[in-house]
Amino acid sequence: MTFKFSRTVLAGLTAALVASVGVVLPAQAANLRMAWAQDAAGLDPHTQPAFSSLRLLELIYEPLVRHDAALDVVPAIAESWSFSDDGLTLTFKLDPNAKFSDGAQVTADDVKASFERLLDEATAAVARSNFLSISSIEATDPATVVFTLSQPDAPILVAMASINAAILPAKAIAEGAVATKTLGSGPFVLDSWEPNSREELSVNPNWAGGEIAYDGISISVLPDETAILASLRAGQTDFALINDPLIATLVPNEANLQLNAVPGLAYNVLQLNPARAPMDNLKVRQAISCAVDRQDVLDTALVGEGKVTGPLTMPAYAVDPSTLFCYEQDIEKAKALMAEAGVDGFTAKVIAATGEPPVASAEAQVLQSQLAEIGVKLEIELMELSVYVDRWLAGDFDMAVAQNGGRADPYPMYNRYFTKEGNLQKVSNFADDEIDSLLQQGRVETDLAKRKEIFAKFEQRITELAPWVWLSTSNTYTAQLKTLSGFEPSATGTLFGLTKVTLGQ
Amino acid sequence: MNYLARRLLTFPLILIGVSLLVFFSIRMIPGDAITAMLGTESGLLTPAQRQALAVYFGIDQPVLVQYGRWLTGVVQGDLGISVTHGRSVMTIILERFPLTLQMALMSMVIALAIGIPAGVLAATRAEKSTDVVVRIFAMLGQSTPGFVVGLLIIYVLSVYFGYIPTMGSFVPFWVDPVANLAQLIFPAITLGFAFAASVTRISRSAMLDVLSDDYIRTARAKGVPKRSVVWHHALPNALIPVVTLSGVEFGYLLGGAVIVEQIFALPGLGRLTLEAIGQRDYALVQGCVLFIAFNFLVVNLLVDLAYAALDPRIRLGAR
């Protein structure tokens, strides 16, 4: 009885299998089919810091200004802006064509309401600390917004170019609907979102940024990047985000695929904790910096995908890393420094998060073998991300392997760690009068050439004091079918460049 | 019937135990919804910002108060709201469950359709070459991890056939049966592969035991044809351990198969639970685990009832 039944089932299954391989799925209306492994975690642009959330929200909302591919600030909702001579007022003129996807004009009142929401502590906005110099916001007419500042604040413009400072409709803010319903002025409208499964976006007909050559984007969440590669290979996906450098290196082997790699702004770093002996000794920290072979860490742990970097990763401020303190491995010097410090080797625990970034544990292992040469014995503690974050925020580690986010401007990138009032001072456990004053000078200086000088000094000094050992930047990757054209990648990782894409045949 | 009633009475007690265990263990893991959402950025929050978020996530109250509130909801059939999805936990689970159930059923059908005949075949040809071949395959099937089988299938399909099953979203059977089967057949094969191997081994050894029993000798002596001895006299008794194994395995499958769901990007219960844990979405974790435990209890009960049907000697309630 059982046997007969199972035979029919088997026959049925075989038939289904044969049929399925033969069936060609009908193409949808010209939609870009996109895949990523990490889905957005939420829809409120003011409270979501995760890269995966920003990538989605950048397609739906717009800030006042945005970064172009060269990381210069260019118009978005604002068509022009100007600082007063004393640097205490910042005036924006809004683009008259900027409209929300429901057709309503983006007005100065929307800008005012958005920044008031950002600054309200109850919102728990992630970018709030970048805007504390704002003392008042005034909508002088529907297309003009004036920010009055308590002190000159050159980096504030860069901070405004983040989707974490997106302009939301005043109406949606008043209704408290921001976290559940999206209504933005960006190139696309979010039609549906099934978290960790799929998103459907259609082109926003009211977008002021020009025509888009296709009808929408269908995003699939494929948590395994091997499957993303297979899906691209089979032509079922047009465009994908890739996080794992190992997968990225396989993309160029496929005849129908193209890999776009851009050095990112985030940096991989070995954080030392100067609050704990013997890392409180400058010479010990310098010895560790000299003992590390940064190129070797990059080649081994990141399979060469990235580049050795100093603290400043943005192209406008970055210097040749070989000019920085001990950027060439020098074991002799390291041993001499250890001897001067009177430290004869020690054991330290280094914390790292599993899979965040994918290269963290490999980096820890390479560093372990390099530092063993000067008698520093590393014990690696691998932990889940949330556990790691708790320990990291509490400064509860001897050393930490980390990947910290970058910014297009050095001040907001490092003030949190290295100014005396920085709100992550507990994480770095490091303060220095000169570093503090250099960062403050860089904050108020508006002249770009002078700022470069100031931050070059900052970079020399911080690598010499070696609270941290900066290692490398990773690449941000996207992979696409060769039939697609026109995508402009960006160091910030934004997918805004998709608005320029045409789907080939 | 009274056996059934007694069994059903223990259901709520077990579920309360499970809920207590999950409720407190998920809160004992370091990190909460705030650090899960903000990562290292959560260090930038002012105390007032943190408090506002705690209120939003419903973790500002003492744990016992939270549990009381949650339990009150559950008794009224309300599993709460998921903070990451912004919808009711029950709705999300019921959306994901059809996929998980269908995949579990398909894997089970594949496993039984291959495992039982193969096991019986091996038992009736014990120690001959057929038996050896079957046993080697069973060993292979049991020792190959699911992710290897899954990735191999994807690799072969995409490289040699330029084909890949629909990934990322689920096509329900009633919407498009062909697309639905095409999507689920490969994950089901992946899951059924190891499952079939254990069914093969269990049914082979059970069959060998039964074939040496007295009543089988009697049947043979009466001149019953060999085929009939195997399929009608021996098999029902040999199936009892197979039913036990399948029940347990099926219970597991109803909890979703995390690794296969990850590889084939299927939005099933397993990934839902895993992601909920990662994002510290407490209500969703509690709801999923409770739902999975409930399924386990139901499947166990059905297995016990199946024993009685297979073997009249088992008297329910006489234990």
XYZ file of C-alpha atoms in Angstrom, chain A:
505
model
C 0.000 0.000 0.000
C 2.647 2.442 1.120
C 4.852 1.440 -1.735
C 2.200 2.116 -4.379
C 1.425 5.503 -2.905
C 5.067 6.523 -2.816
C 5.571 5.539 -6.434
C 2.831 7.878 -7.588
C 4.234 10.677 -5.485
C 7.698 10.117 -6.893
C 6.331 10.174 -10.425
C 4.513 13.393 -9.639
C 7.593 15.003 -8.162
C 9.697 14.036 -11.136
C 7.098 15.514 -13.457
C 7.064 18.750 -11.480
C 10.842 18.885 -11.579
C 11.016 18.424 -15.314
C 8.243 20.967 -15.835
C 9.869 23.547 -13.589
C 13.188 23.502 -15.389
C 11.403 23.942 -18.685
C 9.293 26.886 -17.543
C 10.605 30.357 -18.318
C 9.416 32.956 -15.820
C 7.637 35.863 -17.519
C 9.651 39.091 -17.312
C 8.046 41.763 -15.149
C 7.488 45.310 -16.319
C 10.976 46.760 -16.725
C 12.020 46.443 -13.107
C 15.579 46.374 -11.878
C 15.989 43.129 -9.936
C 18.301 43.699 -7.016
C 19.585 41.432 -4.247
C 21.306 42.006 -0.931
C 22.127 39.815 2.046
C 21.348 42.297 4.818
C 17.903 43.847 4.853
C 16.961 47.250 6.196
C 16.134 47.199 9.895
C 13.571 49.995 9.898
C 12.038 52.860 7.929
C 12.706 55.938 10.074
C 15.655 57.710 8.416
C 16.434 59.663 11.583
C 16.883 56.665 13.880
C 18.388 53.964 11.634
C 22.208 53.962 11.522
C 22.756 50.548 9.914
C 24.259 50.624 6.411
C 21.602 48.164 5.282
C 18.843 50.587 6.288
C 20.575 53.636 4.783
C 20.924 51.864 1.413
C 17.138 51.510 1.178
C 16.205 54.889 2.656
C 18.605 56.755 0.319
C 16.351 55.635 -2.535
C 13.190 56.973 -0.886
C 14.162 60.141 0.999
C 16.436 63.084 0.286
C 18.557 65.280 2.528
C 19.095 69.015 1.868
C 22.392 68.240 0.125
C 24.165 65.059 -0.939
C 27.663 63.829 -1.799
C 28.618 63.260 -5.411
C 31.010 60.485 -6.451
C 34.024 62.678 -5.545
C 32.452 63.278 -2.086
C 31.864 66.961 -2.781
C 28.645 68.441 -1.416
C 26.095 68.974 -4.216
C 22.442 70.134 -4.266
C 19.568 67.813 -3.366
C 16.425 69.424 -1.909
C 18.397 72.659 -1.509
C 19.471 74.221 -4.797
C 21.977 76.590 -3.142
C 23.355 77.545 0.273
C 25.692 80.084 1.855
C 27.477 80.725 5.152
C 27.543 84.257 6.526
C 31.000 85.825 6.887
C 31.147 85.142 10.626
C 30.107 81.538 9.973
C 27.142 81.841 12.353
C 24.261 81.671 9.870
C 23.698 79.101 7.162
C 21.002 79.887 4.584
C 19.439 77.367 2.187
C 17.353 78.071 -0.923
C 15.100 75.110 -1.738
C 14.640 73.664 -5.221
C 11.188 74.831 -6.443
C 10.712 71.461 -8.200
C 11.286 69.369 -5.051
C 8.092 67.457 -4.288
C 7.131 64.583 -2.035
C 5.841 61.492 -3.780
C 2.241 62.511 -3.026
C 2.795 65.639 -5.121
C 3.071 68.121 -2.234
C 5.775 70.795 -2.504
C 8.769 70.438 -0.142
C 8.696 73.680 1.846
C 10.871 75.443 4.411
C 8.366 74.315 7.057
C 9.147 70.670 6.267
C 12.873 71.376 6.692
C 12.266 73.166 9.995
C 10.036 70.368 11.318
C 12.566 67.717 10.270
C 15.479 69.353 12.073
C 13.371 70.025 15.151
C 12.479 66.340 15.192
C 16.193 65.456 14.834
C 17.156 67.662 17.770
C 14.335 66.452 20.019
C 15.866 63.943 22.426
C 12.669 61.873 22.460
C 13.266 61.027 18.788
C 16.588 59.356 19.627
C 17.966 60.505 16.280
C 21.398 59.055 15.572
C 22.806 62.198 13.960
C 21.658 64.577 16.703
C 25.162 65.131 18.089
C 26.284 66.547 14.709
C 23.738 69.367 14.928
C 24.137 70.629 18.476
C 25.560 73.944 17.228
C 22.119 74.854 15.787
C 20.532 77.423 18.074
C 17.494 78.299 15.951
C 15.833 77.436 12.632
C 13.734 79.944 10.733
C 11.586 79.517 7.625
C 11.757 83.041 6.242
C 9.654 82.166 3.191
C 8.408 78.859 1.715
C 11.685 78.345 -0.177
C 14.239 79.751 2.320
C 15.549 78.255 5.554
C 18.014 80.007 7.865
C 19.983 78.064 10.483
C 21.521 80.181 13.247
C 24.583 78.560 14.868
C 26.053 79.063 18.318
C 29.591 78.744 16.916
C 31.170 78.366 13.463
C 30.687 74.758 12.368
C 32.183 73.900 8.969
C 31.413 70.129 9.073
C 27.697 70.734 9.602
C 27.141 70.831 5.843
C 28.700 67.367 5.431
C 26.540 66.092 8.295
C 23.492 67.415 6.450
C 24.410 65.323 3.397
C 23.490 62.140 5.256
C 20.147 60.386 4.907
C 20.107 60.463 8.732
C 19.288 64.159 8.215
C 16.552 63.449 5.644
C 13.756 65.951 5.107
C 10.390 64.495 6.095
C 6.937 66.002 5.480
C 5.883 68.132 8.472
C 2.475 66.442 8.164
C 3.924 62.932 8.638
C 5.954 64.127 11.637
C 2.842 65.615 13.251
C 0.923 62.383 12.669
C 3.788 60.308 14.078
C 3.702 58.115 10.968
C 7.393 58.253 10.044
C 8.411 54.806 11.296
C 5.531 52.963 9.640
C 4.750 54.822 6.386
C 7.338 56.209 4.002
C 6.649 59.499 2.241
C 9.776 61.064 0.811
C 10.982 63.242 -2.026
C 13.551 60.747 -3.336
C 13.674 58.930 -6.683
C 11.573 55.942 -5.598
C 8.432 55.106 -3.641
C 8.344 52.087 -1.345
C 5.253 50.113 -2.374
C 5.733 47.138 -0.078
C 8.200 45.832 2.454
C 8.335 42.337 3.895
C 11.267 42.568 6.326
C 14.117 40.145 5.566
C 12.310 38.916 2.469
C 11.576 41.533 -0.209
C 10.901 45.154 -1.120
C 9.047 46.582 -4.088
C 9.813 50.138 -5.189
C 8.366 52.116 -8.063
C 9.682 55.290 -9.656
C 8.469 58.486 -7.970
C 6.816 60.429 -10.834
C 7.231 63.682 -8.884
C 10.998 63.347 -8.343
C 12.841 66.550 -9.202
C 16.063 64.753 -10.189
C 15.070 63.788 -13.721
C 13.831 60.769 -15.644
C 14.614 57.198 -14.619
C 14.950 54.712 -17.469
C 12.972 51.868 -15.869
C 9.794 51.362 -13.845
C 10.946 50.291 -10.413
C 13.203 48.100 -8.284
C 12.393 44.646 -6.884
C 14.721 43.827 -4.025
C 15.176 40.268 -2.782
C 16.907 39.522 0.488
C 19.218 36.545 -0.123
C 21.059 36.026 3.155
C 23.714 33.765 1.663
C 26.092 35.605 -0.667
C 26.964 32.384 -2.508
C 23.312 32.262 -3.531
C 23.480 35.917 -4.628
C 26.367 35.029 -6.918
C 24.444 32.035 -8.304
C 21.400 34.207 -8.884
C 23.482 36.756 -10.821
C 25.144 33.986 -12.778
C 21.753 32.610 -13.799
C 20.648 36.110 -14.837
C 17.852 36.130 -12.267
C 19.275 39.203 -10.546
C 20.510 42.331 -12.335
C 22.338 44.062 -9.528
C 23.557 43.072 -6.059
C 25.378 44.359 -3.022
C 28.302 42.161 -1.962
C 29.884 42.364 1.508
C 32.215 39.402 1.537
C 35.523 40.097 -0.271
C 35.922 36.371 -0.962
C 32.671 36.307 -2.945
C 33.609 39.582 -4.655
C 36.840 38.071 -5.999
C 34.774 35.346 -7.716
C 32.557 37.794 -9.640
C 35.062 38.711 -12.405
C 35.401 34.999 -13.305
C 31.868 35.050 -14.710
C 31.540 36.076 -18.342
C 28.222 37.865 -17.840
C 29.098 39.786 -14.672
C 30.893 42.974 -13.746
C 32.247 43.909 -10.313
C 32.270 47.524 -9.123
C 34.752 48.044 -6.290
C 35.233 51.381 -4.529
C 37.482 51.989 -1.535
C 35.075 52.782 1.280
C 35.345 55.367 4.059
C 35.077 52.854 6.903
C 38.403 51.740 8.366
C 39.660 48.512 9.921
C 41.583 49.238 13.093
C 43.229 47.594 16.081
C 42.085 49.684 19.046
C 44.431 49.643 22.032
C 43.044 50.580 25.422
C 45.402 53.170 26.973
C 43.490 52.919 30.261
C 45.019 49.484 30.858
C 48.642 48.677 31.603
C 50.953 48.302 29.764
C 49.067 50.073 26.938
C 49.118 53.236 29.062
C 52.813 53.427 28.172
C 53.337 55.414 24.945
C 56.420 53.363 23.992
C 54.507 50.092 24.266
C 51.766 51.444 22.004
C 54.351 52.647 19.509
C 56.084 49.267 19.625
C 52.806 47.554 18.750
C 52.286 49.984 15.871
C 55.811 49.256 14.556
C 55.399 45.487 14.928
C 52.291 45.371 12.733
C 52.782 44.731 9.025
C 49.691 46.466 7.668
C 50.148 45.284 4.082
C 50.391 41.693 5.312
C 47.156 42.035 7.318
C 45.478 43.403 4.198
C 46.855 40.682 1.893
C 46.071 37.821 4.251
C 42.855 38.739 6.038
C 41.227 40.839 3.305
C 42.700 38.818 0.393
C 44.294 42.100 -0.747
C 40.874 43.710 -1.286
C 41.300 47.236 0.038
C 44.211 49.522 0.817
C 46.432 50.460 3.738
C 45.169 53.668 5.306
C 45.909 56.304 7.900
C 43.138 57.693 10.113
C 41.755 59.935 7.342
C 40.093 57.816 4.676
C 38.303 60.492 2.634
C 40.119 61.351 -0.650
C 40.092 65.108 0.044
C 42.125 64.708 3.264
C 43.957 61.391 2.942
C 47.771 61.486 2.822
C 50.229 58.870 1.584
C 50.250 56.457 4.555
C 54.005 55.794 4.202
C 54.624 59.308 5.599
C 52.972 58.332 8.892
C 54.667 57.016 12.024
C 56.047 53.482 11.624
C 53.815 52.501 8.721
C 56.539 50.136 7.464
C 56.921 47.146 9.765
C 60.115 47.600 11.831
C 60.618 44.748 14.294
C 64.031 46.045 15.490
C 62.567 49.416 16.387
C 59.581 47.731 18.031
C 61.840 45.577 20.203
C 63.956 48.606 21.117
C 60.822 50.536 22.138
C 59.654 47.628 24.279
C 63.080 47.530 25.962
C 62.943 51.304 26.583
C 59.536 50.875 28.150
C 60.983 48.156 30.359
C 58.239 45.741 29.313
C 59.336 42.207 28.553
C 56.325 40.940 26.654
C 52.790 40.646 28.026
C 49.462 38.921 27.377
C 46.393 40.833 26.171
C 42.859 39.845 25.213
C 41.576 41.163 21.896
C 37.829 41.236 21.235
C 36.298 40.780 17.775
C 32.746 40.299 16.500
C 31.845 37.224 14.452
C 31.066 38.155 10.881
C 31.001 41.903 11.598
C 32.895 42.654 9.416
C 33.436 39.249 7.741
C 37.208 39.785 7.982
C 37.413 40.563 11.723
C 38.459 37.159 12.994
C 41.030 36.695 10.213
C 42.541 40.094 11.050
C 42.774 39.148 14.719
C 44.650 35.963 13.835
C 47.172 37.715 11.571
C 47.798 40.368 14.230
C 48.220 37.616 16.812
C 51.068 36.057 14.828
C 52.712 39.427 14.063
C 52.676 40.694 17.644
C 54.039 37.379 18.913
C 57.353 38.456 17.362
C 57.820 41.148 20.020
C 56.559 38.996 22.881
C 52.988 40.317 22.920
C 50.692 37.318 23.291
C 47.134 37.940 22.034
C 44.171 35.887 23.208
C 41.297 36.281 20.752
C 37.761 36.561 22.131
C 35.182 36.161 19.354
C 31.610 37.128 20.233
C 28.207 37.880 18.762
C 27.798 41.469 17.583
C 25.427 42.699 20.299
C 27.674 41.298 23.017
C 30.691 42.890 21.347
C 28.924 46.245 21.101
C 28.176 46.200 24.831
C 31.816 45.458 25.709
C 33.111 47.971 23.171
C 30.898 50.802 24.406
C 31.922 50.134 27.985
C 35.610 50.199 26.973
C 35.822 46.723 28.507
C 38.744 45.322 26.487
C 42.554 45.302 26.315
C 42.432 45.563 22.550
C 39.622 45.438 19.995
C 39.543 44.631 16.317
C 36.948 47.004 14.884
C 35.584 48.396 11.681
C 34.415 51.935 12.345
C 32.329 53.995 9.965
C 33.902 56.873 8.084
C 32.577 60.302 7.151
C 33.372 62.634 4.298
C 34.724 65.076 6.894
C 37.376 64.289 9.541
C 35.732 66.223 12.392
C 32.488 64.245 12.790
C 34.500 61.077 12.129
C 36.821 61.509 15.143
C 35.414 64.121 17.533
C 33.311 61.440 19.224
C 36.434 59.465 20.183
C 39.252 61.952 20.670
C 37.884 65.264 21.912
C 37.669 65.513 25.680
C 33.872 65.907 25.511
C 33.498 63.243 22.815
C 30.593 60.977 23.664
C 32.654 57.883 22.870
C 35.580 59.018 25.027
C 34.965 55.883 27.141
C 35.656 53.744 24.075
C 39.005 55.331 23.183
C 40.079 56.117 26.768
C 42.447 58.576 25.186
C 42.701 62.354 25.399
C 45.521 64.704 24.442
C 45.535 68.518 24.632
C 47.018 69.026 21.195
C 44.648 66.524 19.518
C 41.725 68.193 21.240
C 42.744 71.649 20.067
C 43.480 70.511 16.480
C 40.001 69.002 16.192
C 38.397 72.170 17.545
C 40.409 74.322 15.079
C 39.296 72.050 12.247
C 35.712 72.454 13.318
C 35.566 76.242 13.126
C 37.882 76.718 10.102
C 35.900 77.038 6.857
C 38.828 77.441 4.423
C 39.513 74.036 2.819
C 43.293 74.468 2.359
C 43.714 75.461 6.008
C 41.525 72.600 7.150
C 43.709 70.153 5.222
C 46.794 71.462 7.053
C 45.098 71.193 10.433
C 43.921 67.640 9.866
C 47.283 66.563 8.400
C 48.820 67.620 11.732
C 46.096 65.736 13.567
C 46.836 62.619 11.537
C 50.606 62.768 12.167
C 50.107 63.275 15.884
C 47.451 60.625 16.452
C 49.424 57.901 14.632
C 52.505 58.842 16.643
C 50.636 58.626 19.946
C 49.192 55.326 18.667
C 46.090 54.939 20.815
C 44.878 52.873 17.885
C 46.686 51.099 15.058
C 44.890 52.011 11.819
C 45.110 49.204 9.278
C 43.145 49.479 6.052
C 39.970 50.479 4.283
C 37.793 47.768 2.795
C 36.219 48.074 -0.619
C 32.480 48.426 -0.983
C 31.260 46.141 -3.731
C 28.371 45.896 -6.086
C 28.044 43.243 -8.781
C 25.889 43.583 -11.881
C 25.042 41.988 -15.173
C 27.107 43.445 -18.003
C 23.876 44.291 -19.822
C 23.263 47.009 -17.227
C 24.980 50.327 -17.786
C 25.414 53.706 -16.190
C 25.745 52.850 -12.488
C 27.928 55.320 -10.582
C 29.363 53.795 -7.411
C 30.299 55.998 -4.452
C 32.699 55.683 -1.529
C 29.793 56.293 0.845
C 28.248 53.062 -0.437
C 25.029 54.769 -1.492
C 23.021 53.180 -4.311
C 21.739 56.569 -5.472
C 23.744 55.927 -8.684
C 21.026 53.449 -9.676
C 18.947 56.416 -10.877
C 21.326 56.690 -13.862
C 21.088 53.033 -14.858
C 19.622 51.711 -18.079
C 18.581 48.069 -18.309
C 20.013 46.402 -21.400
C 18.577 43.428 -23.221
